Amino acid sequence: MLGRSRRLCGSWGASRSRRGSGPTELQMTAARTSAAIPHSREAQSSITGAVPSRTRGPPPLSVPVRVSPGGAAPGRGRGRGSARLGPARPGMLLRVRSAVSHLVAGLGPGPGAQPPAEPRHGGGGGSGTGGEEGSRAAAFCRPAFLQLTPEELRRADDHTGRAVQSPRDGRRRLPWSTGYAEVINAGKSQHNEDQACCEVVFVERRPSPRGHLPCRDGSGEPDRSRKGFYFHYWALFDGHAGSGAAVMASKRLHLHICEQLRDLVDILQDPSPPPICLQHDAELSQAEESGEVPSDALPRFHLEKAVSHESLVIGAIENAFKRMDEQIEQERASQHISGGCCALAAVYLMGKFYVANAGDSRAIIIRNGEIIPMSREFTPETERQRLQFLAFLRPELLGKEFTHLEFPRRIQPKELGKKMLYRDQSMNGWAYKKIEEDDLKFPLIYGEGKKARVMATIGVTRGLGDHDLKVFSSNIHIKPFLSCFPEVRVYDLTQYEHCPDDVLVLGTDGLWDVTNDKEVASVVMEVLTSYEPNDPCRYTMVAQELVVRSRGVLKERGWRLPNDKLGSGDDISVFVIPLGGPGNYM
Amino acid sequence: MLGRSRRLCGSWGASRSRRGSGPTELQMTAARTSAAIPHSREAQSSITGAVPSRTRGPPPLSVPVRVSPGGAAPGRGRGRGSARLGPARPGMLLRVRSAVSHLVAGLGPGPGAQPPAEPRHGGGGGSGTGGEEGSRAAAFCRPAFLQLTPEELRRADDHTGRAVQSPRDGRRRLPWSTGYAEVINAGKSQHNEDQACCEVVFVERRPSPRGHLPCRDGSGEPDRSRKGFYFHYWALFDGHAGSGAAVMASKRLHLHICEQLRDLVDILQDPSPPPICLQHDAELSQAEESGEVPSDALPRFHLEKAVSHESLVIGAIENAFKRMDEQIEQERASQHISGGCCALAAVYLMGKFYVANAGDSRAIIIRNGEIIPMSREFTPETERQRLQFLAFLRPELLGKEFTHLEFPRRIQPKELGKKMLYRDQSMNGWAYKKIEEDDLKFPLIYGEGKKARVMATIGVTRGLGDHDLKVFSSNIHIKPFLSCFPEVRVYDLTQYEHCPDDVLVLGTDGLWDVTNDKEVASVVMEVLTSYEPNDPCRYTMVAQELVVRSRGVLKERGWRLPNDKLGSGDDISVFVIPLGGPGNYM
C-alpha cells in the first residue's frame, strides 16, 4: 500500500520523497497534469517488454521496465494541499503540516523519535536483500517461495523498473498451481511493503498432558491414527510505515492459525457437534481417564446453543490474528518492528475456504463468470460508526484534540453559532446542528474515499501492528481505534462443481485502487481462455497480467493505464488460486 | 408483541397470567403437547366464520371467533422452565425466578414498585375504550382511523374472540386505499399493545425569525410560493410492559418527523446540493439579508463531502425518533407512560419511501412477485456485537452481575477451570477458554432466537421508551443497551413502473413470528388476484387475510394454523400499502 504517503496523513498536504530530495506532491501533481502524448497499447508492450499474455508458453519471469530516475510515478494525492485547509486549531494544523514531511515516506513519527530500524537487507525465511540482519523475524525480505537470487532481489527492489515478480518456472511450484505476481511501488517507500505467504501446514494434535490422547466417544480408547490434518494457506500483508509488521506476520500468522487449530484436531474430524465444555487439560478427571464420563457425555443443558465446526475454525482464525498482533506488540522492540499491516488470509480446510480480512485488501471468487465477494474493506468510512461509538464512549481517547462528530468539512472558528451538517455514531443520515466550541476540534474521521483518515493519521481501521502509532506530535494513540480482528467469510468448495477457470483472487489495494471486480474478472477470463486448461502456468499468467494492468506502463507522465489514467504507484501483490480442474487440491 | 411474557424475562421459567390465576406456562406447555385431532382447513373456516378471501365484494369488517375463556392461547415459551437452569449465582437465579411472576404479565417491575398506571379506558386521538382518562396522550385507545364505536371497541378488546379489525367500509378510507388489519393477543396483556398511525402530514416552512424567508439563490428574493410539502406516513408501534409508550408514539412520532423536516422545506425543494453550513437563525448577517452573500455562496471548501437530499431526510427521521424517545422520557411521569415499544414507520416523500425500523417489526416490498426487504430486526442476537462492545467498554453498566462474554449455555460453578466455548465483542466464531470466576456471572446476552434476552430482561434492542426498565430487583438499567435510533432504508418509487399488485407490507412481530416473507408474498398475490385491480378494498382484504392466517383459528388446543402449529398469540397489526395503480398517490 502507499504507506504513509497514502494511509498515513496522506490527505494532509504536500509530501516529499523518502530521502527528502524529490519533488513535493503538489509539484508532482502539477507535473502530472502537463500535456503528453499517450502511447498506444502496442507501444506500451514494447516499453514494458512484457510477453503478450495471449501467447502460450512459459510465463515471463519478470516484466522489467527501464525508465529515467525522474520518471518515477508520483503518489496519488490529486489536488491535495494544506493551503486550502482551515482547521480551527492552529496548533493542530501546525502539527499536522509538520507531520507531513516526517510521516509520508516512512521516516518515523517525528524528529524527536527514533527512525524505524528497518533493515535494508535480510533473510530469515524469505529472500532477503542480502546483508547482516537475516536472522531477525522482521528483517526485510521477499516471499520465500519466490526463491530470488541476489541479482533478482535487486531487480525486484528497483522502483524505476518495477519488474513484475513471480515464482520462477522450473523451481518449486506453488500448491494447486497457484498464480502469484507482485511489483514494487513507484518510489513511495524504500522497499516493497507488501508481503506474501503460501504454505501447506500440518496441524498436529496436541499431546495429552498425561501422555495419552483425549477421547470423545466414551470408549476410553483414543484413536491414534488421527494425529492431525493439513490446511492450505495463502496470505497477503500490506505494510505501512515500515515493513516490519508485514514481514513478521507473513512468517508467523499461519503458525498462529496452526496453534489455534491444534486443540480442535479431534473435534473437527468428528462429525458430531463440538462439545460445549471440555475438561481442562490439567484436570482430566479420573472418571474420564477410565472412559466412564467422556467430556461430551455430560447431560445436555437446557438452552444450549448449537455451535458448528465451521464457527470453531472462524474463531481459531480470529484468535490467531489476535495472537499475531500481541506477538508483534511484545517483540516490536527486540525485533525492531516498525509500522503495521493489513492482512488478508485464505485458509482451505476440509472442503471450505475461510477468507479472513483485516484491512483494505480484497478477495473475490470468480466462478463461471460470476463474481462472489469474499471480503470487505475496513476503512474510516466503512467503520465510521464503530469508531465514533468508541470515541463517544471513551472520549479520553481523543485527547481533547478531536471530536467524535463527523462534519462534511472543517469548521472555521468564525462559523461558531451557525448551523452545519453533522452526524454522530447513531446516524446514517445528516442533520444540521448549531456549531459549538467543541465542534471546532478536529474530526475523528476526516476525508473521503482513499483520503479518509482516523485522527488525521491512518486510512485503514483493521490490521496488525501499529502499537506505537500516535497522532503526530501528541501522546494520542491510534491503536484503540484499530482492530486486529478480521472478518472471516466462508466458501464451501463442495457445494459447487468448479471448472479450471474458477478462481479465488486475493489482491492488495495496489491492485484494487485502479480496477474493480468486474475488470479483474474480465482479465481472468480473457487470460485463462488463452491457455490450455491443464497448463499449470495459466494462473501465474493471470496474476502477472492483473499486476501489469494495474501498474500500467511508464510514459513521460508516469505510469499510465491504457485509458491514460494514472496506474497504481503502490506496491501490488496478487494471488490467483484455482478452485477446480486438473492439478489442483494437491 | 408478546410483552413481558415474550420479550421481558420470557425465557426465565414459568409464567403466570395477568391476574395470577391462570395456569403456569409449564402447565400450558404440557397441555399443548397433549394429543388432539387436527381440524381440516375447511373446518377452520367454519370456526372462524371468516369470509373466504377469494370472494369478491366488500371486506368483512371483522372476523369474530367465539371460544370458551379457558381456551385462550398460551404464550409461546416452548419447553421453558427454571428447573433446568443452573445459574452460577443463586442470588441472581432467585431474583430472576422471582421476577417472572411479576414481570410476565405487565404487573410492573416488582413488589416494591408502583404498578404501571395504565388506564383501562381512554381516548385522546384514538378510539378509546371509554372512560375518564381520554385527555392523556398515552391513554389507551385504538388507532383513530379505525373510528371504532364503543361497542366495536369492546369487541376489539376481546381476547377470546380475537376479532380482526379494519377500517370500516363507508367510513373514511386510508390514503392510497391502504389496507390495514389488526387483532388483539390471546390474553397475554389486558389490551392490544400494538398501535398504528396513518396520516398525510403537511410540513410548513418555518418562518424566518426576522419575518422573511431564507433565500438561497443569491437574488435576495425569497420564493413565497413554496411554503411547504406533504408527506404520507404509516407506522406500527408494538408495545411491551404497558401500552403507554406505543400509544404516545403513535400520536406524536409523525409530528416529530414534521418538525425535523420544517428546516428542510426549501432545501429539499431545491435541486442543487444542500448547503453544508447555514447561517444561524439568530445571526443572519446583514450581508445575507441584503442578498449579497447567501449562505451557500460561501467559497466551497477543499475536501467537502457531498451530502444528498435523501440523507437529510434520513437524518430528520433518525432525529425524530430521538426526540420522540426524549419526549417519552420527559413526560413518562406526568403522562403515566409505562413500558416501551418497537417502532416501524414508512414515510413517502418526493417519490421515495423511507422505511425506518427500531425493533423487531418488519417491512417488505413485494414487486412483481419479488421480495425486497425494507428492514431488519434488532434483537439481542442481531445486535450482539454492539451490546457486547458497549458492555466491554463500560463494564459498570453490568453492575457486577453480568459478563459481556457469550457462552453457549450457563456455566456451573463446578465447571471452573474447564474449557468452554465463548465469544466476545470482536468475534463471530467460537473458541474455547478456561472458565474463570468472572465467567460465572450471568451472560449479557442469553437465549436463542425469540428467547434471546439482554440481561435476562428484554428481547428487543431498539425502540422507544423503557426509561425505567431495570434488571429485576436491581438498580441495573437496561436503557443504555437499548437504542432509539432506527435503521432507515430508502426505496425510490420513481425507478420502476409499479403495477397495482406491488405493495409495501408492514407487520409487527405477531405477524412474522409464524410466517415468513415468502408466505406473505404468496398470500398477497393470491388475494390481490382475486379482486379487480381497481377495487379499493383489495388491500384491506390482503391485510385481513394476513392477520387471520397468522392468528389461526381456535381449536381445542388453542389458536392453530392450517399446519396445526400454534398460531400467533401475540397482537398482530399489518399495513398493506399499494405502490402503483389506479387510486394511488392521492
XYZ file of N, CA, C and O in Angstrom, chain B residues 254-399:
584
model
N -45.050 11.198 14.063
C -45.129 11.910 12.775
C -45.005 13.417 12.965
O -44.532 14.120 12.072
N -45.403 13.890 14.131
C -45.250 15.323 14.392
C -43.774 15.680 14.590
O -43.312 16.750 14.188
N -43.050 14.757 15.217
C -41.604 14.985 15.358
C -40.905 14.943 14.002
O -39.992 15.718 13.747
N -41.335 14.018 13.159
C -40.746 13.969 11.808
C -41.035 15.276 11.075
O -40.157 15.879 10.449
N -42.277 15.727 11.198
C -42.671 17.002 10.576
C -41.787 18.135 11.083
O -41.263 18.932 10.305
N -41.598 18.166 12.380
C -40.799 19.231 12.988
C -39.363 19.210 12.472
O -38.775 20.249 12.175
N -38.799 18.011 12.345
C -37.425 17.892 11.850
C -37.319 18.323 10.390
O -36.280 18.821 9.955
N -38.402 18.121 9.649
C -38.364 18.447 8.216
C -38.608 19.932 7.944
O -38.329 20.415 6.840
N -39.133 20.631 8.936
C -39.515 22.027 8.680
C -38.339 22.892 8.252
O -38.502 23.803 7.440
N -37.171 22.605 8.812
C -35.991 23.390 8.428
C -35.497 23.044 7.026
O -34.617 23.722 6.493
N -36.042 21.970 6.474
C -35.511 21.477 5.194
C -36.430 21.789 4.017
O -36.155 21.364 2.888
N -37.518 22.514 4.278
C -38.528 22.725 3.227
C -37.903 23.314 1.967
O -38.084 22.796 0.857
N -37.146 24.374 2.128
C -36.536 24.993 0.949
C -35.442 24.118 0.367
O -35.329 23.955 -0.853
N -34.669 23.558 1.234
C -33.508 22.776 0.784
C -33.951 21.563 -0.034
O -33.384 21.269 -1.087
N -34.987 20.871 0.443
C -35.414 19.651 -0.250
C -36.094 19.954 -1.583
O -36.143 19.106 -2.473
N -36.622 21.177 -1.712
C -37.304 21.530 -2.960
C -36.366 22.174 -3.966
O -36.763 22.501 -5.071
N -35.127 22.347 -3.550
C -34.126 22.958 -4.416
C -33.235 21.846 -4.959
O -32.621 21.111 -4.197
N -33.176 21.702 -6.286
C -32.393 20.582 -6.830
C -30.889 20.708 -6.596
O -30.171 19.714 -6.703
N -30.401 21.877 -6.262
C -28.956 21.998 -6.041
C -28.564 21.336 -4.720
O -29.396 21.159 -3.836
N -27.290 20.975 -4.577
C -26.865 20.245 -3.374
C -27.182 21.035 -2.102
O -27.104 22.265 -2.093
N -27.528 20.337 -1.037
C -27.842 21.032 0.212
C -26.640 21.833 0.700
O -25.506 21.399 0.530
N -26.888 22.989 1.277
C -25.764 23.752 1.823
C -25.152 23.015 3.019
O -25.866 22.420 3.817
N -23.832 23.047 3.090
C -23.135 22.396 4.209
C -23.369 23.189 5.484
O -23.571 22.636 6.553
N -23.336 24.501 5.352
C -23.458 25.364 6.527
C -24.540 26.405 6.284
O -24.589 27.028 5.227
N -25.390 26.565 7.277
C -26.445 27.582 7.215
C -26.105 28.687 8.200
O -25.504 28.439 9.235
N -26.544 29.885 7.887
C -26.440 30.934 8.895
C -27.374 30.549 10.031
O -28.464 30.055 9.808
N -26.926 30.773 11.239
C -27.814 30.521 12.365
C -28.920 31.557 12.344
O -28.682 32.724 12.049
N -30.138 31.111 12.636
C -31.316 31.976 12.575
C -31.067 33.334 13.228
O -31.385 34.377 12.684
N -30.469 33.256 14.403
C -30.325 34.476 15.192
C -29.200 35.352 14.686
O -29.011 36.460 15.156
N -28.440 34.818 13.754
C -27.255 35.562 13.331
C -27.248 35.845 11.844
O -26.197 35.917 11.225
N -28.416 35.935 11.284
C -28.494 36.242 9.856
C -27.736 37.540 9.611
O -28.067 38.591 10.145
N -26.731 37.434 8.837
C -25.876 38.612 8.683
C -26.557 39.675 7.831
O -27.440 39.397 7.022
N -26.110 40.840 8.045
C -26.627 41.959 7.258
C -26.408 41.692 5.770
O -27.268 41.948 4.943
N -25.252 41.136 5.501
C -24.906 40.849 4.107
C -25.918 39.896 3.485
O -26.413 40.128 2.379
N -26.247 38.863 4.226
C -27.153 37.886 3.648
C -28.538 38.495 3.492
O -29.239 38.223 2.521
N -28.905 39.291 4.494
C -30.225 39.902 4.451
C -30.400 40.720 3.171
O -31.455 40.742 2.559
N -29.318 41.358 2.766
C -29.423 42.170 1.555
C -29.174 41.340 0.299
O -29.147 41.865 -0.795
N -28.950 40.054 0.507
C -28.793 39.189 -0.662
C -27.394 39.152 -1.215
O -27.146 38.528 -2.233
N -26.468 39.817 -0.540
C -25.116 39.856 -1.100
C -24.371 38.530 -0.945
O -23.701 38.077 -1.835
N -24.484 37.931 0.228
C -23.752 36.692 0.482
C -24.718 35.608 0.970
O -24.846 35.373 2.151
N -25.422 34.984 0.047
C -26.270 33.875 0.501
C -25.398 32.798 1.129
O -24.249 32.614 0.723
N -25.969 32.098 2.099
C -25.145 31.194 2.893
C -24.445 30.155 2.032
O -23.373 29.699 2.357
N -25.060 29.811 0.932
C -24.493 28.751 0.122
C -23.450 29.255 -0.858
O -22.818 28.495 -1.565
N -23.311 30.585 -0.906
C -22.373 31.152 -1.873
C -20.989 31.331 -1.262
O -20.089 31.821 -1.910
N -20.835 30.911 0.001
C -19.510 30.959 0.602
C -18.593 30.054 -0.203
O -19.038 29.091 -0.795
N -17.307 30.402 -0.223
C -16.414 29.571 -1.041
C -16.490 28.108 -0.632
O -16.498 27.794 0.546
N -16.563 27.243 -1.596
C -16.583 25.810 -1.328
C -15.228 25.394 -0.754
O -14.184 25.828 -1.221
N -15.271 24.533 0.230
C -14.045 24.146 0.894
C -13.416 22.941 0.227
O -14.085 22.092 -0.337
N -12.140 22.881 0.359
C -11.414 21.685 -0.042
C -11.928 20.521 0.804
O -12.254 20.678 1.954
N -12.010 19.368 0.223
C -12.410 18.164 0.951
C -13.793 18.312 1.564
O -13.999 18.050 2.744
N -14.710 18.775 0.794
C -16.076 18.917 1.291
C -16.875 17.723 0.837
O -16.839 17.347 -0.342
N -17.569 17.122 1.752
C -18.349 15.945 1.402
C -19.648 16.332 0.722
O -20.323 17.263 1.156
N -20.024 15.560 -0.273
C -21.333 15.778 -0.891
C -22.379 15.090 -0.027
O -22.243 13.928 0.313
N -23.394 15.823 0.357
C -24.474 15.269 1.170
C -25.751 15.345 0.340
O -26.101 16.396 -0.189
N -26.432 14.228 0.205
C -27.606 14.190 -0.663
C -28.858 14.658 0.072
O -28.917 14.659 1.297
N -29.866 15.037 -0.697
C -31.164 15.357 -0.101
C -31.702 14.172 0.683
O -32.264 14.315 1.764
N -31.518 13.007 0.090
C -32.013 11.786 0.710
C -31.444 11.607 2.120
O -32.164 11.249 3.052
N -30.158 11.872 2.257
C -29.550 11.653 3.568
C -30.014 12.695 4.585
O -29.944 12.459 5.790
N -30.497 13.837 4.098
C -31.086 14.807 5.030
C -32.418 14.290 5.579
O -32.742 14.481 6.751
N -33.188 13.650 4.715
C -34.468 13.087 5.174
C -34.203 11.949 6.160
O -34.843 11.841 7.199
N -33.211 11.133 5.839
C -32.848 10.048 6.761
C -32.453 10.632 8.121
O -32.923 10.181 9.165
N -31.606 11.649 8.078
C -31.190 12.293 9.328
C -32.370 12.881 10.083
O -32.438 12.801 11.319
N -33.324 13.457 9.371
C -34.510 14.038 10.009
C -35.325 12.950 10.713
O -35.795 13.129 11.844
N -35.486 11.817 10.047
C -36.252 10.722 10.661
C -35.505 10.154 11.864
O -36.090 9.885 12.916
N -34.204 9.989 11.710
C -33.407 9.476 12.838
C -33.548 10.389 14.055
O -33.792 9.935 15.180
N -33.413 11.679 13.823
C -33.515 12.601 14.949
C -34.940 12.702 15.492
O -35.137 12.973 16.679
N -35.935 12.491 14.643
C -37.320 12.482 15.124
C -37.530 11.323 16.111
O -38.205 11.479 17.131
N -36.964 10.185 15.802
C -37.048 9.051 16.735
C -36.392 9.432 18.072
O -36.902 9.113 19.145
N -35.273 10.112 17.970
C -34.566 10.504 19.195
C -35.415 11.467 20.023
O -35.545 11.325 21.238
N -35.984 12.455 19.347
C -36.834 13.432 20.056
C -38.048 12.747 20.668
O -38.488 13.080 21.757
N -38.602 11.807 19.928
C -39.761 11.072 20.441
C -39.384 10.344 21.729
O -40.128 10.359 22.720
N -38.227 9.717 21.693
C -37.766 8.982 22.877
C -37.539 9.934 24.047
O -37.879 9.629 25.193
N -36.984 11.094 23.737
C -36.754 12.082 24.794
C -38.073 12.582 25.370
O -38.202 12.796 26.583
N -39.049 12.745 24.497
C -40.349 13.220 24.982
C -41.000 12.183 25.913
O -41.567 12.531 26.937
N -40.895 10.926 25.526
C -41.438 9.879 26.404
C -40.724 9.913 27.753
O -41.353 9.808 28.806
N -39.419 10.110 27.691
C -38.667 10.166 28.949
C -39.137 11.331 29.813
O -39.377 11.177 31.011
N -39.283 12.477 29.170
C -39.661 13.669 29.929
C -41.077 13.580 30.484
O -41.351 14.075 31.579
N -41.988 12.995 29.716
C -43.400 13.030 30.119
C -43.885 11.726 30.728
O -45.081 11.566 30.974
N -42.969 10.803 30.982
C -43.431 9.497 31.442
C -44.070 9.568 32.820
O -44.970 8.782 33.130
N -43.634 10.504 33.622
C -44.242 10.628 34.950
C -45.602 11.313 34.831
O -46.629 10.770 35.259
N -45.628 12.469 34.194
C -46.878 13.231 34.121
C -47.937 12.512 33.292
O -49.134 12.602 33.573
N -47.525 11.781 32.291
C -48.481 11.093 31.427
C -48.686 9.628 31.820
O -49.411 8.908 31.133
N -48.015 9.218 32.888
C -48.118 7.823 33.356
C -47.799 6.839 32.223
O -48.564 5.909 31.955
N -46.699 7.098 31.546
C -46.335 6.228 30.433
C -45.522 5.040 30.952
O -44.477 5.217 31.564
N -46.034 3.878 30.702
C -45.307 2.679 31.111
C -44.735 1.994 29.879
O -45.234 2.132 28.771
N -43.665 1.249 30.091
C -43.135 0.369 29.056
C -42.407 1.062 27.925
O -41.944 2.203 28.035
N -42.312 0.332 26.858
C -41.620 0.810 25.671
C -42.289 0.223 24.451
O -43.300 -0.478 24.561
N -41.735 0.528 23.277
C -42.334 -0.034 22.066
C -41.323 -0.083 20.934
O -40.399 0.721 20.869
N -41.504 -1.072 20.080
C -40.810 -1.077 18.802
C -41.533 -0.107 17.878
O -42.732 0.122 18.037
N -40.824 0.454 16.938
C -41.454 1.400 16.015
C -40.996 1.112 14.592
O -39.811 0.952 14.339
N -41.969 1.017 13.705
C -41.693 0.829 12.273
C -42.504 1.872 11.522
O -43.731 1.882 11.603
N -41.813 2.783 10.841
C -42.511 3.879 10.173
C -42.101 3.966 8.707
O -40.922 3.813 8.379
N -43.086 4.196 7.842
C -42.813 4.401 6.421
C -43.222 5.821 6.064
O -44.352 6.235 6.323
N -42.290 6.557 5.495
C -42.546 7.936 5.086
C -42.415 8.003 3.572
O -41.390 7.597 3.018
N -43.458 8.484 2.914
C -43.363 8.693 1.466
C -43.221 10.182 1.210
O -44.085 10.982 1.589
N -42.101 10.549 0.600
C -41.802 11.962 0.408
C -41.066 12.138 -0.914
O -40.005 11.549 -1.127
N -41.630 12.962 -1.764
C -40.985 13.324 -3.028
C -40.526 12.100 -3.823
O -39.388 12.029 -4.282
N -41.418 11.133 -3.951
C -41.125 9.997 -4.818
C -40.383 8.856 -4.162
O -40.151 7.827 -4.798
N -39.992 9.024 -2.902
C -39.226 7.968 -2.246
C -39.895 7.506 -0.957
O -40.480 8.316 -0.225
N -39.788 6.215 -0.708
C -40.197 5.663 0.572
C -38.985 5.606 1.500
O -37.933 5.100 1.112
N -39.165 6.105 2.705
C -38.152 5.963 3.750
C -38.754 5.062 4.818
O -39.728 5.445 5.464
N -38.203 3.872 4.957
C -38.737 2.926 5.937
C -37.776 2.873 7.122
O -36.619 2.463 6.985
N -38.270 3.326 8.270
C -37.438 3.413 9.474
C -37.873 2.339 10.454
O -39.053 2.252 10.797
N -36.926 1.539 10.915
C -37.272 0.458 11.836
C -36.394 0.479 13.073
O -35.184 0.532 12.979
N -37.052 0.424 14.235
C -36.344 0.279 15.505
C -37.082 -0.812 16.280
O -38.094 -0.530 16.918
N -36.586 -2.035 16.189
C -37.233 -3.138 16.897
C -37.333 -4.377 16.047
O -36.497 -4.612 15.174
N -38.354 -5.190 16.308
C -38.458 -6.448 15.574
C -39.703 -6.549 14.704
O -40.128 -7.643 14.337
N -40.307 -5.413 14.365
C -41.313 -5.418 13.309
C -40.574 -5.569 11.974
O -39.347 -5.546 11.939
N -41.320 -5.716 10.904
C -40.643 -5.924 9.621
C -41.421 -5.308 8.471
O -42.653 -5.286 8.487
N -40.696 -4.839 7.478
C -41.302 -4.286 6.264
C -40.692 -4.968 5.051
O -39.482 -5.147 4.984
N -41.550 -5.364 4.125
C -41.042 -5.879 2.844
C -41.848 -5.268 1.703
O -43.026 -4.941 1.872
N -41.170 -5.107 0.591
C -41.870 -4.723 -0.631
C -42.039 -5.982 -1.473
O -41.114 -6.796 -1.561
N -43.231 -6.146 -2.022
C -43.462 -7.243 -2.956
C -43.736 -6.591 -4.315
O -44.718 -5.861 -4.482
N -42.805 -6.810 -5.220
C -42.873 -6.137 -6.516
C -42.757 -7.172 -7.606
O -41.714 -7.826 -7.730
N -43.811 -7.322 -8.339
C -43.818 -8.293 -9.430
C -43.407 -9.676 -8.918
O -42.649 -10.395 -9.553
N -43.859 -9.994 -7.727
C -43.558 -11.297 -7.143
C -42.228 -11.381 -6.426
O -41.965 -12.313 -5.678
N -41.391 -10.370 -6.643
C -40.074 -10.360 -5.996
C -40.177 -9.723 -4.610
O -40.944 -8.783 -4.406
N -39.392 -10.242 -3.668
C -39.417 -9.707 -2.304
C -38.212 -8.802 -2.096
O -37.072 -9.210 -2.330
N -38.464 -7.577 -1.656
C -37.379 -6.645 -1.359
C -37.458 -6.292 0.128
O -38.366 -5.595 0.559
N -36.523 -6.812 0.941
C -36.569 -6.499 2.374
C -36.355 -5.003 2.594
O -35.453 -4.407 2.005
N -37.202 -4.396 3.412
C -37.075 -2.964 3.684
C -36.713 -2.686 5.149
O -36.751 -1.536 5.596
N -36.400 -3.720 5.888
C -35.975 -3.511 7.272
C -35.229 -4.750 7.728
O -35.243 -5.783 7.062
N -34.548 -4.633 8.856
C -34.038 -5.830 9.526
C -34.386 -5.715 10.991
O -34.622 -4.618 11.506
N -34.426 -6.831 11.678
C -34.832 -6.849 13.071
C -33.644 -6.559 13.992
O -32.530 -7.007 13.721
N -33.929 -5.847 15.046
C -32.891 -5.528 16.022
C -33.179 -6.287 17.307
O -34.084 -5.937 18.060
N -32.416 -7.331 17.528
C -32.622 -8.227 18.664
C -31.276 -8.462 19.353
O -30.222 -8.084 18.819
N -31.300 -9.105 20.519
C -30.020 -9.406 21.185
C -29.090 -10.207 20.289
O -27.873 -10.077 20.389
N -29.633 -11.005 19.408
C -28.772 -11.783 18.518
C -28.211 -10.952 17.377
O -27.024 -11.018 17.089
N -29.064 -10.160 16.748
C -28.564 -9.380 15.606
C -27.676 -8.226 16.065
O -26.846 -7.745 15.311
N -27.862 -7.778 17.307
C -27.052 -6.658 17.796
C -26.046 -7.111 18.869
O -25.561 -6.286 19.653
N -25.740 -8.406 18.862
C -24.838 -8.933 19.886
C -23.543 -8.139 19.995
O -23.157 -7.731 21.092
N -22.906 -7.892 18.881
C -21.595 -7.260 18.973
C -21.665 -5.816 19.454
O -20.810 -5.377 20.205
N -22.701 -5.086 19.066
C -22.859 -3.725 19.578
C -23.040 -3.748 21.099
O -22.416 -2.982 21.833
N -23.885 -4.642 21.578
C -24.160 -4.712 23.008
C -22.918 -5.157 23.783
O -22.593 -4.591 24.827
N -22.226 -6.155 23.248
C -21.020 -6.631 23.927
C -19.933 -5.559 23.935
O -19.210 -5.404 24.913
N -19.850 -4.826 22.834
C -18.859 -3.754 22.726
C -19.137 -2.687 23.788
O -18.226 -2.234 24.496
N -20.397 -2.316 23.915
C -20.781 -1.326 24.924
C -20.467 -1.838 26.325
O -19.893 -1.121 27.154
N -20.804 -3.084 26.597
C -20.555 -3.657 27.928
C -19.068 -3.788 28.201
O -18.607 -3.590 29.328
N -18.308 -4.098 27.141
C -16.857 -4.227 27.289
C -16.232 -2.874 27.637
O -15.360 -2.772 28.495
N -16.721 -1.839 26.983
C -16.153 -0.508 27.205
C -16.685 0.132 28.483
O -16.037 0.986 29.070
N -17.889 -0.218 28.878
C -18.500 0.360 30.066
C -18.963 -0.751 31.013
O -20.171 -0.942 31.199
N -18.009 -1.492 31.561
C -18.397 -2.646 32.397
C -19.272 -2.253 33.586
O -20.017 -3.094 34.094
N -19.192 -1.005 33.999
C -20.010 -0.579 35.145
C -21.503 -0.686 34.844
O -22.322 -0.786 35.753
N -21.862 -0.692 33.562
C -23.280 -0.825 33.201
C -23.814 -2.219 33.535
O -25.027 -2.431 33.558
N -22.909 -3.162 33.762
C -23.324 -4.538 34.042
C -23.515 -4.788 35.533
O -23.934 -5.884 35.939
N -23.190 -3.780 36.334
C -23.466 -3.865 37.771
C -22.902 -5.091 38.464
O -23.497 -5.599 39.400
